[in-house]
Coordinates of N, CA and C in Angstrom, one line a residue:
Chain A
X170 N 2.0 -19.3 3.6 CA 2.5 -18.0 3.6 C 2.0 -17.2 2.3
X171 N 1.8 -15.8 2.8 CA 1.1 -15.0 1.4 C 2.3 -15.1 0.5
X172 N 1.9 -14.7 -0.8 CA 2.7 -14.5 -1.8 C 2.2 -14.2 -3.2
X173 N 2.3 -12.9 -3.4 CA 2.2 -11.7 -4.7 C 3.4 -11.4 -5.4
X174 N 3.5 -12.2 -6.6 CA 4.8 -12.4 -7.4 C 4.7 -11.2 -8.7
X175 N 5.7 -10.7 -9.1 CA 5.5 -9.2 -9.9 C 6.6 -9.7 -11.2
X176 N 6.0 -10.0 -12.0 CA 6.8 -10.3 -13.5 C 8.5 -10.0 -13.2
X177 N 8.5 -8.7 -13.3 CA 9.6 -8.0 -13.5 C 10.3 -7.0 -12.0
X178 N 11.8 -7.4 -11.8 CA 11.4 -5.8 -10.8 C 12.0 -4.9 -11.4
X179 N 12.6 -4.9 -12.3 CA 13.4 -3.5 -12.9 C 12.8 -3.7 -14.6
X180 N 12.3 -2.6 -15.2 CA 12.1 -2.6 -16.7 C 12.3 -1.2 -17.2
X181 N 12.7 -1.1 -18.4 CA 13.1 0.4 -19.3 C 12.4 0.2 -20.2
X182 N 11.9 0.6 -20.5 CA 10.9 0.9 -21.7 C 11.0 1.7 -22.3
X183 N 10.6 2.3 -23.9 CA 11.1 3.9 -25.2 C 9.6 4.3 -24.6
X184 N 9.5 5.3 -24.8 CA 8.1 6.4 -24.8 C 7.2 6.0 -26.0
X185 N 6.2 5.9 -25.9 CA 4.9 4.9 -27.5 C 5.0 3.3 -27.4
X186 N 6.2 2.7 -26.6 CA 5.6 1.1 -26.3 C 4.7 0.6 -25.9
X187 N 4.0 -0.1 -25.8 CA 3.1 -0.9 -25.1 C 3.6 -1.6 -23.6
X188 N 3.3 -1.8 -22.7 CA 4.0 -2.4 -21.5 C 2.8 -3.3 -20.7
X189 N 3.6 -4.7 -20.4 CA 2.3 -5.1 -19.8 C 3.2 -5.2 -18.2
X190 N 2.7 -5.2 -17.1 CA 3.1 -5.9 -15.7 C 2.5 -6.7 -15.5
X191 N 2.4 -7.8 -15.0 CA 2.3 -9.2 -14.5 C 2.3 -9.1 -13.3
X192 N 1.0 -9.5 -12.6 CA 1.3 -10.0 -11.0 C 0.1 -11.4 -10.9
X193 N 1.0 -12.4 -9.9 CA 0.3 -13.4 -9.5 C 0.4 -13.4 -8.5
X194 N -1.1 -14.2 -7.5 CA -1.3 -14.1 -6.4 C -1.5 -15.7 -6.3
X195 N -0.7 -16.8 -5.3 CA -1.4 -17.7 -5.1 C -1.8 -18.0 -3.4
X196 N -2.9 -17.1 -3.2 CA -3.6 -17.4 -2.0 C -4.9 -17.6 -2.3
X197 N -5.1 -17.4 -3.7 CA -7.5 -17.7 -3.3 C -7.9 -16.3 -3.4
X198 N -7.2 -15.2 -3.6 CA -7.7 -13.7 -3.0 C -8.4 -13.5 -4.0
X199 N -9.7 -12.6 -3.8 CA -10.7 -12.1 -4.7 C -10.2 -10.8 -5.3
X200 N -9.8 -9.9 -4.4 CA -9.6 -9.1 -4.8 C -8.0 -8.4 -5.2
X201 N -8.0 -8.1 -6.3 CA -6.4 -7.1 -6.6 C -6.3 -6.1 -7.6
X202 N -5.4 -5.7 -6.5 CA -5.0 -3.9 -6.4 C -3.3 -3.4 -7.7
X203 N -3.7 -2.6 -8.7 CA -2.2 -2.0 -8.7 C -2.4 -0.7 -8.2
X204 N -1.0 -0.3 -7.7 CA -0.8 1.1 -7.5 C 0.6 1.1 -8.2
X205 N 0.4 2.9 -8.2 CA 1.9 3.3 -8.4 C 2.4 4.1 -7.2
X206 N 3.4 4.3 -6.9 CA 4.9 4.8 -5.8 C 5.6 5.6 -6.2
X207 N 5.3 6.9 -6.2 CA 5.9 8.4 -6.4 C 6.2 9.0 -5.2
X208 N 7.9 9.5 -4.9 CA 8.4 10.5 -3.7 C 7.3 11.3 -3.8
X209 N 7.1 11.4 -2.5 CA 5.8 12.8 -1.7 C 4.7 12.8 -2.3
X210 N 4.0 11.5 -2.6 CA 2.8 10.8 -2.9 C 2.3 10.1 -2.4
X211 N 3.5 9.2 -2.0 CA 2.8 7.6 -1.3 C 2.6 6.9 -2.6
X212 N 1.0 6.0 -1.8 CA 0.8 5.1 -3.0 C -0.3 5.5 -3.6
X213 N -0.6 5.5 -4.6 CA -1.8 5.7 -5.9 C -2.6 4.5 -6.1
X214 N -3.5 4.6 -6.2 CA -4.5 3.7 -6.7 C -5.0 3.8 -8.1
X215 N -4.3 2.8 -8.7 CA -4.8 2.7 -10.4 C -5.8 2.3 -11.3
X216 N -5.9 0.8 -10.7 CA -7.3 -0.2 -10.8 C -7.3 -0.9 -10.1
X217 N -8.4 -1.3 -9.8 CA -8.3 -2.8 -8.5 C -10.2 -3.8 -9.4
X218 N -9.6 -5.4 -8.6 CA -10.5 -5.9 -9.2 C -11.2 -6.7 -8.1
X219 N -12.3 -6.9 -8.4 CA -12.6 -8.3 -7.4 C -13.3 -9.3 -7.4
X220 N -13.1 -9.5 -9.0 CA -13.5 -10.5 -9.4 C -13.1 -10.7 -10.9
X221 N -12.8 -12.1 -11.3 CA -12.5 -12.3 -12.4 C -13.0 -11.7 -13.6
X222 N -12.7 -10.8 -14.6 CA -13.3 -10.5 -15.4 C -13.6 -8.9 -15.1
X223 N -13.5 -8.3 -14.0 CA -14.4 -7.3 -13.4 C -13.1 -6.4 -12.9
X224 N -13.4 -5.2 -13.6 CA -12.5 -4.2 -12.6 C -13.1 -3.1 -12.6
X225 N -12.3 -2.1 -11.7 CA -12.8 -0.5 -11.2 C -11.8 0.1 -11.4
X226 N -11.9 1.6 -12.1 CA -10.9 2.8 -11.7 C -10.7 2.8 -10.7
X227 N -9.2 3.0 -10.4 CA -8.9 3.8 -8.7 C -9.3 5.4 -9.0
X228 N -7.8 5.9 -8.5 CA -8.2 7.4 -8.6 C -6.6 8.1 -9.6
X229 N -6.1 7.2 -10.4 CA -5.4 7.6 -11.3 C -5.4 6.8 -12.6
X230 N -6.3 6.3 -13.0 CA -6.4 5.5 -14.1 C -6.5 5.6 -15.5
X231 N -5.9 7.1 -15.9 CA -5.7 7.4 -17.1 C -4.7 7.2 -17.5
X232 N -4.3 6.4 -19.0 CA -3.4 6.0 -19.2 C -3.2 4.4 -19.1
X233 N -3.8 4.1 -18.4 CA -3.5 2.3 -18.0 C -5.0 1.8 -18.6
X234 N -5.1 0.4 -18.3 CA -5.7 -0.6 -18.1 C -5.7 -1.5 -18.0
X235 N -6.4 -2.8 -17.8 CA -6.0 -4.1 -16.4 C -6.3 -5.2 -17.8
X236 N -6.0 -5.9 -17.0 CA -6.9 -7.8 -17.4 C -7.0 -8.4 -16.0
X237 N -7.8 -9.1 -16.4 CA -7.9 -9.8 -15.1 C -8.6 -11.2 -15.6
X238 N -8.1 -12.4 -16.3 CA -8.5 -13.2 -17.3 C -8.8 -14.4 -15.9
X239 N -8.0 -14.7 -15.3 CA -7.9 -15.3 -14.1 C -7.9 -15.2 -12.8
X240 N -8.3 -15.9 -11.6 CA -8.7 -15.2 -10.6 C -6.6 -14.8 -10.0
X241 N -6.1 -15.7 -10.3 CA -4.8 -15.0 -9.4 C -4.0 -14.3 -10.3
X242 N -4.5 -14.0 -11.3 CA -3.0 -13.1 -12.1 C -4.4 -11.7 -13.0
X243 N -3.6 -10.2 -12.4 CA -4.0 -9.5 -12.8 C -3.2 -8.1 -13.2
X244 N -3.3 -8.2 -14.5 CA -2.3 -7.5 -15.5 C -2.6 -6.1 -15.4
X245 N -1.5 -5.2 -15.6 CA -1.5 -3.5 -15.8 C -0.8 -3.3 -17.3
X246 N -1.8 -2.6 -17.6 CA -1.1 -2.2 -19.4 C -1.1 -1.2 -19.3
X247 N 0.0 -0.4 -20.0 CA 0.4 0.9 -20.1 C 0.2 0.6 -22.3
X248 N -0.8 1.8 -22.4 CA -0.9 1.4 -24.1 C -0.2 2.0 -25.1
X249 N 0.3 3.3 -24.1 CA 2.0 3.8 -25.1 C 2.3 4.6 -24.1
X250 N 3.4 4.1 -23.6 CA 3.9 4.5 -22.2 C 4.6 5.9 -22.4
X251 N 4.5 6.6 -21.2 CA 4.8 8.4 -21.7 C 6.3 8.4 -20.6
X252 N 6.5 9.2 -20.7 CA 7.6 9.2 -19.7 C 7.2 10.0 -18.4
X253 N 5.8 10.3 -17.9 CA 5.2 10.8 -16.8 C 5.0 9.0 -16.2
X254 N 4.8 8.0 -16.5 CA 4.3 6.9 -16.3 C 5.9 6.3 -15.6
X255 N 7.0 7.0 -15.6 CA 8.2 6.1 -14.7 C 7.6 6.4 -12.9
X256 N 7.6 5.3 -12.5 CA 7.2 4.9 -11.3 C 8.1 3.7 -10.9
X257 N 7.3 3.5 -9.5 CA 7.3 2.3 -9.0 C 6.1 1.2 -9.0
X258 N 5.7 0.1 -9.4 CA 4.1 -0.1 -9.6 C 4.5 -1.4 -8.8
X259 N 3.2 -1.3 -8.4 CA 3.2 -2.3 -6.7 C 1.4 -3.1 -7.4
X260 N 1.6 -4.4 -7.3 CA 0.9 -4.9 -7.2 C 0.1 -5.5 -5.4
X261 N -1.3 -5.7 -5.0 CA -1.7 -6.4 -3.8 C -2.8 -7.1 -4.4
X262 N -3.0 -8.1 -3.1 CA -4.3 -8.7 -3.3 C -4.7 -8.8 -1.6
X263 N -6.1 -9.1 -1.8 CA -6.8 -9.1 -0.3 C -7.8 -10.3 -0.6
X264 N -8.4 -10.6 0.5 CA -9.0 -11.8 0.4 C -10.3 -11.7 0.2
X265 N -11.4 -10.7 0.7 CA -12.7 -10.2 0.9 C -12.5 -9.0 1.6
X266 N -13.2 -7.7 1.3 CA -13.6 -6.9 1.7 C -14.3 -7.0 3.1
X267 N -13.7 -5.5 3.8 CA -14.5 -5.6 4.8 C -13.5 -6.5 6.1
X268 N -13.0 -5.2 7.2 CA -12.7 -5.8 8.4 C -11.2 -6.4 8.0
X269 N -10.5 -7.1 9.3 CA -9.2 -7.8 8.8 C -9.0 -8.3 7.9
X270 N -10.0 -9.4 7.1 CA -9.6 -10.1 5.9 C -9.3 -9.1 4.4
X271 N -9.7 -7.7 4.7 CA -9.5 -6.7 3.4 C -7.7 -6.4 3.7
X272 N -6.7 -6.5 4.9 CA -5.7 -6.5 4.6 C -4.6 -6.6 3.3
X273 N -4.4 -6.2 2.7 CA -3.7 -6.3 1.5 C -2.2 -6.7 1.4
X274 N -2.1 -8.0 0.9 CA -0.6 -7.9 0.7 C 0.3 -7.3 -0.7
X275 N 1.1 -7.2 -0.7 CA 1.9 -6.7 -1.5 C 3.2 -7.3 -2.5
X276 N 3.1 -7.1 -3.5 CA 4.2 -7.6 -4.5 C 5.6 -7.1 -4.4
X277 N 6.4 -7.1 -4.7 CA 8.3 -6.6 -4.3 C 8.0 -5.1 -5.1
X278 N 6.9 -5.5 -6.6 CA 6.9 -4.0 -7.1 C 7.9 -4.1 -8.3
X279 N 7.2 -3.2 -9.1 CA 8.3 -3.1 -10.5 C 9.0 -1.8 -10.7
X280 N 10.0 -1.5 -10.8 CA 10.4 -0.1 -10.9 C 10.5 0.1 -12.6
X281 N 9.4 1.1 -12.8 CA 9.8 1.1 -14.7 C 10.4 2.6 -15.2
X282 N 10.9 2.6 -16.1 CA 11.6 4.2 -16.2 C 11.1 3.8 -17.6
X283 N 10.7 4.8 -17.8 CA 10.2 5.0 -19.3 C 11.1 6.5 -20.3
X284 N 12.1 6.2 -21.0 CA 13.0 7.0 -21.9 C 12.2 7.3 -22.8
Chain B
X39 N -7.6 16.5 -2.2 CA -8.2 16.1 -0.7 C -7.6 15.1 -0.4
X40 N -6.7 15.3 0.6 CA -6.4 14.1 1.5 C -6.9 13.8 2.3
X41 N -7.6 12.4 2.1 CA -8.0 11.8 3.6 C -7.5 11.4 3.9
X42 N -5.9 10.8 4.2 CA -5.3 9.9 5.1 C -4.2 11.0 5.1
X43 N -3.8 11.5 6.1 CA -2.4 12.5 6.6 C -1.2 12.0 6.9
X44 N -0.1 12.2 6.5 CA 1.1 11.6 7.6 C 1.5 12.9 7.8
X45 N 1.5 13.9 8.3 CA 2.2 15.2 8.3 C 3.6 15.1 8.7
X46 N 4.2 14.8 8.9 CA 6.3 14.3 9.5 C 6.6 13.5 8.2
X47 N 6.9 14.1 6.8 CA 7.9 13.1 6.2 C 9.1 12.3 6.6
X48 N 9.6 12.8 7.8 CA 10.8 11.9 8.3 C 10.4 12.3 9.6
X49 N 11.1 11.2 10.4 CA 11.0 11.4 11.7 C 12.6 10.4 12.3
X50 N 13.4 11.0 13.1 CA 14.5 10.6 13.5 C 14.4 10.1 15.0
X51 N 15.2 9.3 15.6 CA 14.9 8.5 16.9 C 15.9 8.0 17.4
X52 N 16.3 8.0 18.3 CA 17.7 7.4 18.7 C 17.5 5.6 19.0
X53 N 18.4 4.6 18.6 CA 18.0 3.3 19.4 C 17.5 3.3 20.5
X54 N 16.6 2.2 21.1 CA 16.2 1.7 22.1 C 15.3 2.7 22.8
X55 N 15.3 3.9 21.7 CA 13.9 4.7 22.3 C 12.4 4.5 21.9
X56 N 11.3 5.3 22.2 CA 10.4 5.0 21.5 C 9.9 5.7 20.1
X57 N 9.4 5.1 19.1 CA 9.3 6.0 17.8 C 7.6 5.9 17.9
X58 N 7.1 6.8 17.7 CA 5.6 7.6 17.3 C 5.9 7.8 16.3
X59 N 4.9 7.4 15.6 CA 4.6 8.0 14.1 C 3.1 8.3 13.9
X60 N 2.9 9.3 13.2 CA 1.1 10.0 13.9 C 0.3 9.5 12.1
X61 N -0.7 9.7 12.3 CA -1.5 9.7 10.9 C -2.8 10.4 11.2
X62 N -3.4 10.9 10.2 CA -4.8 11.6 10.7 C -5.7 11.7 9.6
X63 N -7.3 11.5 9.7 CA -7.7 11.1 8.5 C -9.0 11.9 8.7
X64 N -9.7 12.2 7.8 CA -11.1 13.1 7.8 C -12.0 12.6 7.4
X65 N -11.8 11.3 6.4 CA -13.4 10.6 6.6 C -13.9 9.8 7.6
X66 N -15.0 9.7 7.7 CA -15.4 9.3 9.5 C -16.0 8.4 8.8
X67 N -16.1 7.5 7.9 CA -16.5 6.5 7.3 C -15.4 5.6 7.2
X68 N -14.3 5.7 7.5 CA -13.1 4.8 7.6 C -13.5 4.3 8.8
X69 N -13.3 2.6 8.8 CA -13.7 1.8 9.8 C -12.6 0.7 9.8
X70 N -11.5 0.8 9.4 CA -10.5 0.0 9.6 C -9.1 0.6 9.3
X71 N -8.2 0.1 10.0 CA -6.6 1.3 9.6 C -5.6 -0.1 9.7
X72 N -4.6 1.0 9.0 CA -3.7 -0.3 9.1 C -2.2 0.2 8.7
X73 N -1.0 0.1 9.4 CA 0.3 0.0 9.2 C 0.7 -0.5 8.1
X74 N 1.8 0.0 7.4 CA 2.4 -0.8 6.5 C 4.1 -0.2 6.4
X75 N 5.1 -1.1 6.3 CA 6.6 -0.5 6.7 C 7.1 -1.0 5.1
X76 N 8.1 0.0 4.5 CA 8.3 -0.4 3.3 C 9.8 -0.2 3.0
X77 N 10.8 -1.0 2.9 CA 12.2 -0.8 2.7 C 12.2 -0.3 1.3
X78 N 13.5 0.3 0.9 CA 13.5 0.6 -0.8 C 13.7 -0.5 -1.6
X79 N 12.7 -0.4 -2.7 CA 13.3 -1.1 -3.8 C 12.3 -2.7 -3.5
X80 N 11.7 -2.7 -2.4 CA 10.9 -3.6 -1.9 C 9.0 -3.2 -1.9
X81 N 7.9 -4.4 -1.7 CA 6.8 -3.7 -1.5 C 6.7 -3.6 0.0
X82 N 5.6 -2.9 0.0 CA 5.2 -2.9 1.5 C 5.1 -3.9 2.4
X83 N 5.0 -4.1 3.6 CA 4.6 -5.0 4.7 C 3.8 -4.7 5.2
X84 N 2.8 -5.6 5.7 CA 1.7 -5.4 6.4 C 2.2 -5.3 8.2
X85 N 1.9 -4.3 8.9 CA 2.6 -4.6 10.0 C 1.3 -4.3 11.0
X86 N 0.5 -3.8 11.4 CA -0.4 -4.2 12.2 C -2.0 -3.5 11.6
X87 N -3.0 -3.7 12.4 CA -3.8 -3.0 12.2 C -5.0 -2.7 13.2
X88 N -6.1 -1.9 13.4 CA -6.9 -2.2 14.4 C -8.5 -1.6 13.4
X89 N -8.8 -2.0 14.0 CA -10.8 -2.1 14.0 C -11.0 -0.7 14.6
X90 N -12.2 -0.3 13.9 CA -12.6 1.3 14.7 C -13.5 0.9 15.9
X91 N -13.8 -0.4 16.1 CA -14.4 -0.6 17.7 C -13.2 -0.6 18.4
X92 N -12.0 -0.8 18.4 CA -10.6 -0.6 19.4 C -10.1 0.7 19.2
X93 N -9.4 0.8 20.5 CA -8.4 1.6 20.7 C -7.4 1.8 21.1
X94 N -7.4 0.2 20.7 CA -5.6 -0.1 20.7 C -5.5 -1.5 20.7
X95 N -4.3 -1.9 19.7 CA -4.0 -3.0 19.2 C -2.4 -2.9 19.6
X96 N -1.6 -4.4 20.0 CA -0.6 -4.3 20.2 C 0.0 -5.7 19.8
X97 N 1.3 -5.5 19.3 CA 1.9 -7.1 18.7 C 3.2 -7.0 18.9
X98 N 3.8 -7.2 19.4 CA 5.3 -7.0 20.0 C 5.6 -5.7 20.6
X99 N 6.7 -5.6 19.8 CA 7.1 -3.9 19.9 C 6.1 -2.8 19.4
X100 N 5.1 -3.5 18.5 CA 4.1 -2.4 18.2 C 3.0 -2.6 18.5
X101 N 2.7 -1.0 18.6 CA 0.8 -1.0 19.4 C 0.2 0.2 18.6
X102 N -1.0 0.3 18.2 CA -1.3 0.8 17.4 C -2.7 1.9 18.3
X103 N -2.7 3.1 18.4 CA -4.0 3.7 19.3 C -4.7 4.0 18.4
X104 N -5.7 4.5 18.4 CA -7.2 4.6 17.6 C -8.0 5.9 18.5
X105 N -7.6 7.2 17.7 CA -8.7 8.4 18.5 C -9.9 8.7 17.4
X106 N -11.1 8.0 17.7 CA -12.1 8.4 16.6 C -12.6 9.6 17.0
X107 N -12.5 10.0 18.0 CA -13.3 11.6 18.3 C -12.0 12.2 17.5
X108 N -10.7 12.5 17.5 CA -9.9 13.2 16.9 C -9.5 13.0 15.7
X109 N -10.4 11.7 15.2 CA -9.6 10.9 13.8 C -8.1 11.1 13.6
X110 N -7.6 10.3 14.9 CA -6.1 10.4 14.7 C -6.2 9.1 15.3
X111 N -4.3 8.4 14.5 CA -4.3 7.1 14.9 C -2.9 7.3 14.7
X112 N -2.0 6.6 16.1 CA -0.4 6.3 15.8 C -0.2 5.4 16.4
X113 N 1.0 5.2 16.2 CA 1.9 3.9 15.2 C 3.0 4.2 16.5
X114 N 2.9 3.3 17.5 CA 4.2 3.6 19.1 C 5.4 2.3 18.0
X115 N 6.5 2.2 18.5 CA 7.8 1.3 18.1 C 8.2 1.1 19.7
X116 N 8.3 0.4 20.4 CA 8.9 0.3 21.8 C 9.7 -1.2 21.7
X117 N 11.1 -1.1 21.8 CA 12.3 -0.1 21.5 C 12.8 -0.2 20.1
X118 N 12.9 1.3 19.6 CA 12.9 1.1 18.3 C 14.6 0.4 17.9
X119 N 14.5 0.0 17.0 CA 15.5 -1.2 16.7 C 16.3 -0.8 15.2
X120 N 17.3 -0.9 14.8 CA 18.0 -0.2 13.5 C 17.1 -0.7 12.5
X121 N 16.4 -2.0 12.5 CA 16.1 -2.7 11.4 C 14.4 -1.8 11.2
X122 N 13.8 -1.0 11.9 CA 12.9 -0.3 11.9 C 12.8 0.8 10.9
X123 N 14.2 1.3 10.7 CA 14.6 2.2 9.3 C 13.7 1.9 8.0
X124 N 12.9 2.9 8.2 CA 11.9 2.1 6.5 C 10.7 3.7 6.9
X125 N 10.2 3.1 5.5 CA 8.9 4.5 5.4 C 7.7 3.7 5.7
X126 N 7.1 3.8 6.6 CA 5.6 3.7 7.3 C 4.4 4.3 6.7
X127 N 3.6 3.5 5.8 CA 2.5 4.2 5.2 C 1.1 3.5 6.2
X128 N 0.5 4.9 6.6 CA -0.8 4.6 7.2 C -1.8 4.6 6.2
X129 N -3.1 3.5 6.2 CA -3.8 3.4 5.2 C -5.2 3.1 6.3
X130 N -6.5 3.4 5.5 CA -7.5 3.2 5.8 C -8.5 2.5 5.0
X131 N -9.4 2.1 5.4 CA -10.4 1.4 4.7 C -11.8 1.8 5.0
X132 N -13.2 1.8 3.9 CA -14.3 2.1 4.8 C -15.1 1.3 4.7
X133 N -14.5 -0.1 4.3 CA -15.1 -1.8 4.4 C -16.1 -1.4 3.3
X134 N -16.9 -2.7 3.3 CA -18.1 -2.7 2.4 C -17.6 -2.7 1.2
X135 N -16.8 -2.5 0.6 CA -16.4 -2.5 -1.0 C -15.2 -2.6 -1.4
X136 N -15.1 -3.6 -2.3 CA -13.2 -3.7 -2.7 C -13.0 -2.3 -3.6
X137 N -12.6 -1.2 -2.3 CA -12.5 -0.1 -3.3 C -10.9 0.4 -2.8
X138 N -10.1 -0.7 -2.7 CA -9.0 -0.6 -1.9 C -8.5 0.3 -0.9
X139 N -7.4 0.5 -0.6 CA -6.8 0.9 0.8 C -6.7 2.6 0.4
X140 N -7.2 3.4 0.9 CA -6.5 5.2 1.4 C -5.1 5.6 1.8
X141 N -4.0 5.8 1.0 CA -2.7 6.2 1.9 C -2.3 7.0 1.9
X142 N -1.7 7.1 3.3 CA -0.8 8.5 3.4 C 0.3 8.6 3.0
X143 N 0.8 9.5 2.8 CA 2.4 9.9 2.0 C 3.6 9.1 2.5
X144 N 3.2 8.6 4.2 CA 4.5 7.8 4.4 C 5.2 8.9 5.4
X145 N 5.9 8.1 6.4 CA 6.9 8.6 7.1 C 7.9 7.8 7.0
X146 N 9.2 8.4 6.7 CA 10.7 7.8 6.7 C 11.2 7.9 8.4
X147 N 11.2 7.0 9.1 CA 11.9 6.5 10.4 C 13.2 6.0 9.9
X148 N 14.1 7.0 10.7 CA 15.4 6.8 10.6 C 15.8 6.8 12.0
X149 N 16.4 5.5 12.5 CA 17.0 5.1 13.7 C 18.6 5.2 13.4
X150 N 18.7 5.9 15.1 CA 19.9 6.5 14.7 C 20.5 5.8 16.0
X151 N 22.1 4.7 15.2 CA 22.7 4.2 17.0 C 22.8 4.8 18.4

């Protein structure tokens, strides 16, 4: 059974901290996705990776950045968290691009409010 | 620019009827689509998907149509069921690159007894 595990689901954080999120994947997946989850947005694409060591901007990735030290756990840093940055952040992974195996599953998600 | 549409932020349905939920997309380079149902406070679910060579996929109570002349694609629920209550994000892909999923804003399906 898939399974995308997310550090934390609830965190509060001060405005100027540093914040890391945590997600593990243990299926083998190449590739993984954060987003964030804003009312009358949907979902956002932040960074995604697809391969160890390797990542890409999505299309909101100012403000963050990733690790990706190992193939199943790939990190979102916030490097001094603003209070535009409270969200919901959803971690996925997919297996290979391209066709049904690009499916993505999804993490429970972290809800972070930033004071 | 939106390329993936949900235009119905909410959509209401009585039980045991059928729920449509519509989505509509503008790049014609999307070659794969896919459901996803999301309770609060939870992530998403993967709930179906179809190939742009189909034009329709079906897995229980859900079937999924595929209009590539109209680039529109919905989401049937036959009979919708209370536990169906959740926000439905349509997403697309245009394969070839982990450049992840396209989504739309989401429809809130609220089944009403």
């Amino acid at each position: 059974d898939v399974k995308v595990t997310q550090s934390s689901r609830y965190l509060v954080k001060r405005t100027g901290e540093k914040v890391f999120l945590e997600c593990v994947q243990d299926m083998d997946h190449e590739n993984m996705f954060w987003y964030r989850q804003d009312p009358g947005l949907g979902l956002r694409l932040i960074y995604f990776s697809y391969d160890v060591k390797m990542k890409e901007k999505g299309d909101i990735p100012e403000g963050y950045s990733v690790s990706r030290e190992k193939k199943e756990r790939f990190s979102l840093i916030l490097e001094s968290a603003s209070t535009n940055q409270t969200s919901m952040y959803l971690c996925a992974s997919s297996l290979v691009s391209g066709g049904p195996q690009e499916t993505q599953y999804f993490g429970p998600g972290t809800r972070l409010l930033v004071l | 620019d939106q390329q993936v549409k949900q235009n119905s932020p909410s959509l209401s349905v009585q039980e045991g009827r059928i729920s449509i939920l519509n989505c509509d997309y503008t790049n014609s380079m999307f070659d794969y689509f896919l459901w996803y149902k999301k309770y609060p406070a939870e992530g998403p679910t993967f709930l179906i998907s179809i190939s742009s060579i189909k034009d329709k996929n079906e897995d229980g109570r859900f079937t999924v149509f595929l209009n590539k002349s109209a680039k529109h694609l919905s989401l049937h629920i036959v009979p919708s069921q209370p536990g169906d209550s959740a926000v439905y994000f349509c997403a697309a892909s245009s394969g070839g690159g982990a450049d992840g999923l396209t989504f739309g804003k989401g429809t809130h399906l609220i089944i009403q007894p």
